[in-house]
Amino acid sequence: MASSPTEIAEGVWRITRGFPLRINVFFVREGDGVAVFDAGHKPMGAAVRAAADGLGGATRLILGNPHADHRGGAAAVGAPIHCHADDRANVEGDGGAHDFDFGLLPFFVRGVTRKTFSAWDCGPLPVAGTLAEGDRVGAFEVVHLPGHSPGCIGLWRASDRLAITNDCFALFHPVLPLPGRHPRVPHPAFNWSTERCAESIAKLAALEPATCWPAHYGPLTGDVAARLRAAI
Ligand SMILES: [Zn+2]
């Protein structure tokens, strides 16, 4: 079935949808159900809901960042929404779109990118609870990785050094978007602070992850810390 999730590690599943940008949504065992990490864009909301239901149901939906490609499916998922406190206003507001600067993109993709983002969004969402560095999500803990958005977060599991990294770094060409082999700082057109992005990539590298699963493409494996440091 197209909606069956792939198990990527013990107690962690993923579905991937979207064109041209591939979007990953993750499911982390939490009690009898799963915490859903990101909701993808609006067109994949129903598939995210179906995948969560097949894994025991969504305990909550955690948004790693508030942008349309991460929150757009949230209304269809129908679970209580949690995010980092620093992104609460964005989740309940314009999804962080006020931080975008489409003028930094090449002229030929500006219009289509702006339109695509608004078609992907589901609009403002109520936040049921906020998360902070170190909070538990199943066997993982929250890591604050500000930059792409002020409350950008990842999930970290020390036992197998697995990081689910949202948009801390990008593993694709910033404009086209085509998958790339090397991690990069996310494109400044979509960042709250590109300087803070670089600091958060260094923070992620310091954890010495074995595997990073970003929100688009991936995973990043091999000498992960060195590859991340090379990006900055
Ligand atoms: Zn994204």
XYZ file of N, CA and C and ligand atoms in Angstrom:
697
model
N 0.851 -1.206 0.000
C 0.000 0.000 0.000
C 0.883 1.251 0.000
N 0.471 2.206 -0.764
C 1.259 3.436 -0.888
C 1.446 4.120 0.467
N 0.478 3.923 1.379
C 0.589 4.671 2.633
C 1.360 3.906 3.698
N 1.810 2.638 3.432
C 2.512 1.957 4.524
C 3.844 2.607 4.783
N 4.089 2.895 6.065
C 5.351 3.521 6.421
C 6.507 2.527 6.423
N 7.692 3.013 6.197
C 8.914 2.209 6.225
C 9.547 2.335 7.598
N 9.916 1.198 8.217
C 10.611 1.266 9.510
C 12.075 1.572 9.221
N 12.600 2.679 9.740
C 13.980 3.083 9.445
C 14.931 2.776 10.594
N 14.381 2.517 11.776
C 15.182 2.144 12.958
C 14.181 1.613 13.963
N 14.675 1.031 15.045
C 13.781 0.480 16.063
C 12.782 1.539 16.533
N 11.494 1.274 16.305
C 10.454 2.177 16.796
C 10.358 3.499 16.064
N 10.888 3.556 14.845
C 10.830 4.803 14.055
C 10.436 4.459 12.617
N 9.432 5.156 12.103
C 8.951 4.923 10.743
C 8.952 6.238 9.970
N 8.862 6.098 8.644
C 8.897 7.277 7.777
C 7.955 7.057 6.601
N 7.284 8.116 6.179
C 6.699 8.128 4.840
C 7.260 9.356 4.108
N 7.331 9.241 2.795
C 7.892 10.311 1.964
C 6.937 10.563 0.806
N 6.620 11.828 0.591
C 5.736 12.215 -0.504
C 6.266 13.527 -1.088
N 5.583 13.994 -2.160
C 5.838 15.337 -2.663
C 6.660 15.375 -3.934
N 6.324 16.335 -4.755
C 7.058 16.600 -5.983
C 6.953 18.102 -6.284
N 8.033 18.763 -6.689
C 9.380 18.214 -6.874
C 10.146 18.035 -5.561
N 9.741 18.733 -4.504
C 10.454 18.598 -3.228
C 9.936 17.361 -2.503
N 10.821 16.424 -2.179
C 10.443 15.236 -1.413
C 10.403 15.596 0.071
N 9.326 15.192 0.733
C 9.108 15.570 2.134
C 8.980 14.305 2.976
N 9.790 14.219 4.044
C 9.738 13.090 4.971
C 8.917 13.447 6.199
N 8.067 12.496 6.604
C 7.365 12.595 7.886
C 7.738 11.363 8.697
N 7.996 11.557 9.992
C 8.485 10.476 10.856
C 7.464 10.156 11.952
N 7.504 8.892 12.383
C 6.604 8.388 13.416
C 7.473 7.714 14.466
N 7.358 8.154 15.700
C 8.219 7.670 16.779
C 7.342 6.997 17.832
N 7.662 5.740 18.157
C 6.861 5.009 19.143
C 6.764 5.810 20.434
N 5.542 6.017 20.886
C 5.288 6.733 22.141
C 4.088 6.051 22.796
N 4.344 5.227 23.832
C 3.264 4.448 24.456
C 2.705 3.453 23.440
N 1.374 3.377 23.351
C 0.739 2.450 22.406
C 0.596 3.048 21.013
N 0.931 4.312 20.873
C 0.780 4.976 19.586
C 2.112 5.512 19.084
N 2.028 6.553 18.286
C 3.244 7.181 17.765
C 3.114 8.700 17.853
N 4.234 9.333 18.196
C 4.324 10.782 18.028
C 4.671 11.020 16.561
N 3.908 11.879 15.905
C 4.156 12.196 14.497
C 5.063 13.418 14.462
N 6.199 13.304 13.754
C 7.141 14.426 13.689
C 7.049 15.049 12.301
N 6.426 16.195 12.239
C 6.068 16.935 11.029
C 4.845 16.316 10.350
N 4.129 17.152 9.630
C 2.890 16.711 8.971
C 2.994 16.772 7.460
N 4.152 17.218 6.948
C 4.264 17.361 5.496
C 3.387 18.482 4.978
N 3.270 18.549 3.657
C 2.422 19.592 3.072
C 0.970 19.104 2.995
N 0.076 20.018 2.658
C -1.353 19.718 2.686
C -1.718 18.462 1.884
N -1.159 18.278 0.665
C -1.566 17.095 -0.108
C -1.199 15.758 0.551
N -0.258 15.728 1.497
C 0.107 14.444 2.098
C -0.535 14.211 3.464
N -1.392 15.156 3.894
C -1.995 15.041 5.222
C -2.749 13.728 5.427
N -3.545 13.315 4.445
C -4.345 12.092 4.600
C -3.450 10.866 4.711
N -2.351 10.838 3.970
C -1.424 9.705 4.035
C -0.720 9.653 5.391
N -0.418 10.813 5.958
C 0.209 10.865 7.277
C -0.772 10.322 8.318
N -2.022 10.750 8.223
C -3.052 10.275 9.159
C -3.198 8.753 9.065
N -3.260 8.227 7.824
C -3.443 6.785 7.632
C -2.256 6.010 8.194
N -1.056 6.522 7.981
C 0.140 5.844 8.480
C 0.150 5.838 10.012
N -0.212 6.965 10.623
C -0.249 7.043 12.096
C -1.297 6.086 12.644
N -2.463 6.030 12.013
C -3.532 5.134 12.471
C -3.061 3.680 12.426
N -2.315 3.327 11.376
C -1.814 1.963 11.231
C -0.743 1.606 12.260
N -0.178 2.604 12.905
C 0.866 2.377 13.914
C 0.317 2.557 15.333
N -1.003 2.562 15.469
C -1.604 2.657 16.807
C -2.231 4.005 17.096
N -2.113 4.948 16.162
C -2.722 6.262 16.335
C -1.719 7.297 16.814
N -1.972 8.547 16.437
C -1.071 9.646 16.794
C -1.322 10.081 18.230
N -0.267 10.020 19.066
C -0.376 10.572 20.416
C -0.375 12.095 20.363
N 0.409 12.635 19.423
C 0.502 14.084 19.218
C 1.239 14.333 17.909
N 1.088 15.532 17.417
C 1.811 15.957 16.212
C 2.818 17.015 16.628
N 4.089 16.715 16.377
C 5.154 17.651 16.739
C 5.642 18.316 15.456
N 5.615 19.627 15.434
C 6.101 20.340 14.254
C 7.546 20.752 14.496
N 8.437 20.239 13.639
C 9.859 20.585 13.748
C 10.137 21.997 13.301
N 9.308 22.506 12.403
C 9.290 23.927 12.085
C 7.904 24.260 11.549
N 7.548 25.546 11.455
C 6.156 25.904 11.176
C 5.837 26.123 9.696
N 6.803 25.869 8.805
C 6.595 26.207 7.394
C 5.553 25.295 6.737
N 5.044 25.751 5.579
C 3.927 25.071 4.910
C 4.242 23.627 4.544
N 5.522 23.314 4.241
C 5.861 21.933 3.873
C 5.977 21.032 5.094
N 5.786 21.600 6.303
C 5.850 20.811 7.537
C 4.533 20.834 8.300
N 3.775 21.936 8.172
C 2.512 22.018 8.913
C 1.286 21.815 8.023
N 1.466 21.837 6.684
C 0.314 21.841 5.766
C -0.608 20.648 5.934
N -0.049 19.477 6.314
C -0.875 18.285 6.492
C -1.507 18.175 7.867
N -1.241 19.154 8.745
C -1.607 19.015 10.166
C -3.106 18.892 10.393
N -3.905 19.640 9.651
C -5.352 19.606 9.883
C -5.879 18.195 9.633
N -5.346 17.511 8.615
C -5.798 16.151 8.298
C -5.342 15.141 9.347
N -4.226 15.404 10.017
C -3.709 14.455 11.012
C -4.611 14.452 12.258
N -5.103 15.636 12.629
C -6.103 15.718 13.686
C -5.613 15.344 15.073
N -4.340 15.534 15.382
C -3.798 15.237 16.715
C -3.392 16.555 17.379
N -3.291 16.575 18.730
C -2.855 17.801 19.404
C -1.471 18.226 18.911
N -1.320 19.521 18.664
C -0.089 20.013 18.049
C 0.865 20.568 19.097
N 2.101 20.087 19.029
C 3.162 20.573 19.900
C 4.275 21.152 19.032
N 4.927 22.192 19.529
C 6.075 22.765 18.822
C 6.953 23.440 19.865
N 8.149 23.847 19.461
C 9.006 24.611 20.366
C 8.323 25.949 20.679
N 8.514 26.406 21.910
C 7.862 27.650 22.339
C 8.184 28.816 21.394
N 9.403 28.820 20.826
C 9.800 29.951 19.980
C 9.117 29.941 18.614
N 8.403 28.871 18.294
C 7.648 28.848 17.035
C 6.139 28.869 17.251
N 5.730 29.000 18.505
C 4.289 28.975 18.779
C 3.546 30.044 17.954
N 4.061 31.261 17.965
C 3.379 32.345 17.246
C 3.348 32.068 15.743
N 4.387 31.427 15.221
C 4.395 31.095 13.787
C 3.375 30.012 13.447
N 3.287 28.981 14.303
C 2.316 27.899 14.047
C 0.899 28.467 14.133
N 0.686 29.363 15.107
C -0.649 29.952 15.267
C -0.871 31.125 14.310
N 0.175 31.467 13.543
C 0.085 32.594 12.621
C 0.342 32.183 11.187
N 1.271 32.885 10.540
C 1.448 32.707 9.081
C 2.435 31.590 8.716
N 2.800 30.766 9.682
C 3.702 29.653 9.374
C 5.138 30.107 9.141
N 5.450 31.293 9.616
C 6.813 31.806 9.441
C 7.045 32.443 8.080
N 5.972 32.578 7.293
C 6.132 33.122 5.939
C 6.686 34.554 5.953
N 6.484 35.282 7.056
C 7.008 36.656 7.117
C 8.540 36.683 7.157
N 9.149 35.520 7.456
C 10.620 35.461 7.439
C 11.178 35.111 6.059
N 10.312 34.716 5.124
C 10.791 34.335 3.786
C 11.161 35.582 2.987
N 12.192 35.419 2.169
C 12.569 36.507 1.258
C 12.745 35.916 -0.141
N 11.621 35.860 -0.866
C 11.644 35.238 -2.195
C 12.564 35.985 -3.155
N 12.863 37.237 -2.820
C 13.781 38.037 -3.639
C 15.193 37.467 -3.669
N 15.520 36.575 -2.732
C 16.852 35.959 -2.723
C 16.933 34.767 -3.670
N 15.787 34.348 -4.223
C 15.774 33.230 -5.172
C 16.009 33.763 -6.580
N 16.511 32.914 -7.487
C 16.630 33.350 -8.879
C 15.250 33.772 -9.410
N 15.261 34.765 -10.244
C 14.016 35.362 -10.731
C 13.030 34.325 -11.275
N 13.581 33.324 -12.018
C 12.691 32.390 -12.724
C 11.922 31.446 -11.806
N 12.287 31.332 -10.532
C 11.522 30.446 -9.641
C 10.742 31.204 -8.553
N 10.861 32.525 -8.504
C 10.234 33.277 -7.411
C 8.722 33.097 -7.364
N 8.085 33.337 -8.507
C 6.617 33.310 -8.549
C 6.083 31.931 -8.252
N 6.675 30.922 -8.876
C 6.158 29.560 -8.718
C 6.394 29.064 -7.287
N 7.517 29.472 -6.680
C 7.814 29.036 -5.312
C 6.806 29.643 -4.334
N 6.516 30.931 -4.509
C 5.557 31.606 -3.635
C 4.176 30.937 -3.734
N 3.754 30.646 -4.970
C 2.435 30.022 -5.182
C 2.391 28.617 -4.602
N 3.484 27.870 -4.810
C 3.549 26.501 -4.308
C 3.417 26.491 -2.790
N 4.141 27.382 -2.128
C 4.079 27.409 -0.664
C 2.668 27.696 -0.175
N 1.955 28.610 -0.836
C 0.611 28.897 -0.316
C -0.346 27.752 -0.626
N -0.122 27.010 -1.727
C -0.983 25.843 -2.001
C -0.707 24.705 -1.014
N 0.487 24.668 -0.454
C 0.856 23.585 0.471
C 0.336 23.815 1.879
N -0.032 25.044 2.215
C -0.321 25.392 3.608
C -1.765 25.076 3.983
N -1.991 24.831 5.278
C -3.365 24.654 5.760
C -3.791 25.818 6.638
N -2.910 26.805 6.813
C -3.273 27.970 7.615
C -2.950 27.791 9.087
N -3.297 28.802 9.900
C -2.961 28.806 11.321
C -3.536 27.603 12.065
N -2.786 27.134 13.069
C -3.180 25.950 13.843
C -3.095 26.271 15.335
N -3.973 25.672 16.134
C -3.872 25.865 17.592
C -2.739 25.012 18.162
N -1.946 25.582 19.049
C -0.856 24.836 19.697
C -1.340 24.335 21.057
N -1.288 23.002 21.250
C -1.774 22.400 22.494
C -0.702 22.407 23.578
N 0.572 22.400 23.156
C 1.646 22.375 24.147
C 2.966 22.735 23.497
N 3.897 23.231 24.314
C 5.194 23.605 23.760
C 6.287 22.675 24.290
N 7.362 22.595 23.524
C 8.495 21.721 23.821
C 9.740 22.566 24.027
N 10.668 22.018 24.816
C 11.952 22.688 25.049
C 13.063 21.651 24.965
N 14.280 22.138 24.803
C 15.476 21.292 24.785
C 15.415 20.243 25.897
N 15.655 18.984 25.550
C 15.715 17.924 26.562
C 14.396 17.232 26.849
N 13.264 17.786 26.385
C 11.975 17.117 26.608
C 11.966 15.750 25.927
N 11.264 14.794 26.519
C 11.217 13.436 25.972
C 10.112 13.312 24.932
N 10.443 12.585 23.857
C 9.439 12.170 22.863
C 9.714 10.691 22.621
N 8.937 9.818 23.251
C 9.255 8.392 23.222
C 10.654 8.184 23.762
N 11.512 7.482 22.998
C 12.888 7.220 23.440
C 13.847 8.339 23.020
N 13.307 9.396 22.441
C 14.132 10.506 21.934
C 14.058 11.696 22.885
N 14.988 12.635 22.675
C 14.864 13.915 23.355
C 14.944 15.055 22.337
N 14.296 16.145 22.707
C 14.223 17.313 21.825
C 15.567 18.048 21.828
N 16.033 18.417 20.625
C 17.218 19.270 20.484
C 16.779 20.537 19.746
N 17.066 21.672 20.344
C 16.700 22.955 19.728
C 17.759 23.324 18.696
N 17.334 23.521 17.461
C 18.255 23.804 16.343
C 17.792 25.052 15.594
N 17.765 26.198 16.277
C 17.204 27.409 15.671
C 18.000 27.877 14.455
N 17.319 28.524 13.544
C 17.971 29.074 12.359
C 16.998 29.094 11.198
N 16.602 27.899 10.757
C 15.624 27.835 9.668
C 14.326 28.504 10.139
N 13.949 28.210 11.378
C 12.923 28.982 12.087
C 13.440 29.165 13.510
N 12.843 30.091 14.289
C 13.377 30.316 15.640
C 13.212 29.095 16.544
N 12.153 28.313 16.316
C 11.902 27.155 17.171
C 12.167 25.835 16.467
N 13.021 25.841 15.475
C 13.342 24.611 14.734
C 13.900 23.568 15.725
N 13.343 22.358 15.670
C 13.812 21.305 16.580
C 14.082 20.010 15.826
N 14.957 19.199 16.427
C 15.188 17.840 15.988
C 14.951 16.899 17.153
N 15.025 15.594 16.866
C 14.898 14.559 17.895
C 16.183 13.749 17.896
N 16.659 13.411 19.086
C 17.956 12.735 19.231
C 17.805 11.527 20.147
N 18.350 10.383 19.692
C 18.337 9.163 20.512
C 19.775 8.707 20.685
N 20.296 8.841 21.900
C 21.715 8.562 22.150
C 22.038 7.079 21.966
N 21.068 6.174 22.235
C 21.367 4.730 22.229
C 21.869 4.265 20.861
N 21.343 4.802 19.773
C 21.855 4.426 18.444
C 22.344 5.654 17.650
N 22.484 6.771 18.334
C 23.014 8.012 17.755
C 22.248 8.428 16.495
N 20.929 8.269 16.591
C 20.044 8.632 15.484
C 19.466 10.024 15.735
N 19.590 10.890 14.736
C 19.017 12.235 14.822
C 17.997 12.425 13.698
N 16.839 12.917 14.070
C 15.835 13.336 13.084
C 15.925 14.858 13.091
N 16.341 15.428 11.965
C 16.941 16.763 12.036
C 16.143 17.894 11.383
N 14.912 17.568 10.915
C 14.082 18.617 10.319
C 14.915 19.367 9.262
N 14.885 20.703 9.268
C 15.633 21.467 8.262
C 16.848 22.147 8.878
N 17.494 21.473 9.839
C 18.738 22.022 10.409
C 19.760 22.219 9.303
N 19.911 21.192 8.450
C 20.725 21.312 7.239
C 19.881 20.831 6.068
N 20.318 21.139 4.853
C 19.593 20.712 3.646
C 20.472 19.740 2.872
N 19.833 18.679 2.373
C 20.558 17.682 1.586
C 20.042 17.707 0.146
N 19.825 18.915 -0.351
C 19.342 19.059 -1.726
C 19.777 20.410 -2.262
N 19.749 20.500 -3.581
C 20.060 21.770 -4.219
C 19.037 22.802 -3.764
N 19.472 23.975 -3.363
C 18.563 24.918 -2.711
C 17.465 25.454 -3.611
N 17.607 25.410 -4.882
C 16.631 26.058 -5.740
C 15.816 25.055 -6.542
N 16.404 23.994 -7.043
C 15.733 23.209 -8.104
C 14.501 22.393 -7.734
N 14.280 21.696 -6.676
C 15.223 21.108 -5.740
C 15.536 19.667 -6.151
N 16.823 19.361 -6.256
C 17.279 18.012 -6.585
C 18.112 17.497 -5.418
N 18.024 16.170 -5.160
C 18.801 15.653 -4.029
C 20.288 15.880 -4.229
N 20.989 16.173 -3.151
C 22.431 16.390 -3.218
C 23.144 15.423 -2.295
N 24.435 15.250 -2.483
C 25.192 14.302 -1.660
C 25.718 14.963 -0.398
N 25.867 16.287 -0.447
C 26.524 16.955 0.678
C 25.561 17.893 1.401
N 25.627 17.871 2.724
C 24.761 18.777 3.478
C 25.147 20.234 3.244
N 24.154 21.110 3.280
C 24.378 22.554 3.124
C 23.586 23.285 4.198
N 23.960 24.525 4.389
C 23.127 25.435 5.172
C 21.862 25.681 4.342
N 20.671 25.608 4.959
C 19.454 25.865 4.188
C 19.496 27.228 3.480
N 18.816 27.303 2.342
C 18.837 28.539 1.537
C 18.322 29.735 2.344
N 19.064 30.850 2.314
C 18.668 32.020 3.120
C 17.278 32.568 2.801
N 16.732 32.275 1.639
C 15.385 32.779 1.318
C 14.340 32.267 2.300
N 14.627 31.128 2.962
C 13.623 30.499 3.830
C 14.036 30.468 5.299
N 15.131 31.170 5.641
C 15.621 31.097 7.017
C 15.208 32.309 7.842
N 14.901 32.041 9.101
C 14.729 33.132 10.070
C 16.094 33.776 10.317
N 17.150 32.936 10.484
C 18.510 33.455 10.653
C 19.513 32.454 10.087
N 20.155 32.803 8.985
C 21.119 31.895 8.371
C 22.357 31.721 9.257
N 22.719 32.764 10.008
C 23.835 32.651 10.956
C 23.557 31.603 12.034
N 22.336 31.652 12.545
C 21.956 30.671 13.578
C 21.873 29.265 12.986
N 21.527 29.158 11.695
C 21.538 27.836 11.028
C 22.914 27.204 11.147
N 23.950 27.976 10.863
C 25.317 27.450 10.906
C 25.671 27.018 12.330
N 25.267 27.815 13.341
C 25.526 27.439 14.741
C 24.827 26.131 15.099
N 23.606 25.963 14.592
C 22.849 24.747 14.921
C 23.420 23.527 14.213
N 23.965 23.711 13.011
C 24.635 22.588 12.330
C 25.859 22.158 13.141
N 26.590 23.132 13.696
C 27.741 22.814 14.557
C 27.278 22.089 15.825
N 26.159 22.517 16.382
C 25.607 21.861 17.587
C 25.224 20.415 17.282
N 24.595 20.205 16.125
C 24.222 18.844 15.708
C 25.474 17.994 15.496
N 26.491 18.545 14.848
C 27.737 17.802 14.604
C 28.382 17.381 15.922
N 28.283 18.242 16.941
C 28.908 17.948 18.238
C 28.284 16.738 18.930
N 27.065 16.383 18.541
C 26.433 15.172 19.085
C 27.055 13.909 18.486
N 27.839 14.052 17.423
C 28.458 12.925 16.723
C 27.401 11.887 16.314
N 26.425 12.297 15.499
C 25.381 11.342 15.108
C 25.944 10.259 14.179
N 25.342 9.062 14.244
C 25.662 8.000 13.273
C 24.832 8.195 12.009
N 23.602 8.655 12.197
C 22.671 8.856 11.079
C 21.843 10.100 11.356
N 21.684 10.942 10.328
C 20.744 12.059 10.413
C 19.682 11.868 9.346
N 18.445 11.987 9.774
C 17.332 11.961 8.825
C 16.733 13.365 8.724
N 17.035 14.073 7.643
C 16.446 15.400 7.467
C 14.999 15.312 6.972
N 14.345 16.443 6.858
C 12.950 16.488 6.430
C 12.809 16.308 4.920
N 13.906 16.422 4.203
C 13.865 16.273 2.741
C 15.065 15.424 2.316
N 14.776 14.332 1.562
C 15.821 13.424 1.072
C 16.538 12.761 2.255
N 17.730 12.240 2.022
C 18.480 11.581 3.083
C 18.322 10.072 3.049
N 18.951 9.377 4.033
C 19.601 9.943 5.211
C 21.037 10.374 4.945
N 21.589 11.079 5.905
C 23.000 11.428 5.907
C 23.712 10.415 6.802
N 24.671 9.699 6.199
C 25.411 8.672 6.947
C 26.901 8.869 6.669
N 27.700 7.876 7.082
C 29.147 8.009 6.872
C 29.739 8.813 8.009
N 30.732 9.622 7.710
C 31.335 10.449 8.753
C 30.484 11.715 8.918
N 29.376 11.529 9.617
C 28.331 12.562 9.644
C 28.845 13.882 10.219
N 29.553 13.804 11.353
C 29.990 15.048 12.011
C 30.915 15.849 11.092
N 31.854 15.154 10.447
C 32.784 15.859 9.543
C 32.036 16.444 8.345
N 31.076 15.705 7.847
C 30.317 16.191 6.687
C 29.478 17.411 7.069
N 28.952 17.405 8.281
C 28.193 18.573 8.734
C 29.102 19.775 8.918
N 30.290 19.531 9.507
C 31.213 20.660 9.731
C 31.681 21.243 8.392
N 31.793 20.379 7.377
C 32.208 20.866 6.057
C 31.165 21.811 5.455
N 29.906 21.650 5.874
C 28.838 22.482 5.328
C 28.940 23.934 5.804
N 29.616 24.116 6.961
C 29.658 25.474 7.514
C 31.083 26.020 7.436
Zn 11.260 21.974 4.837
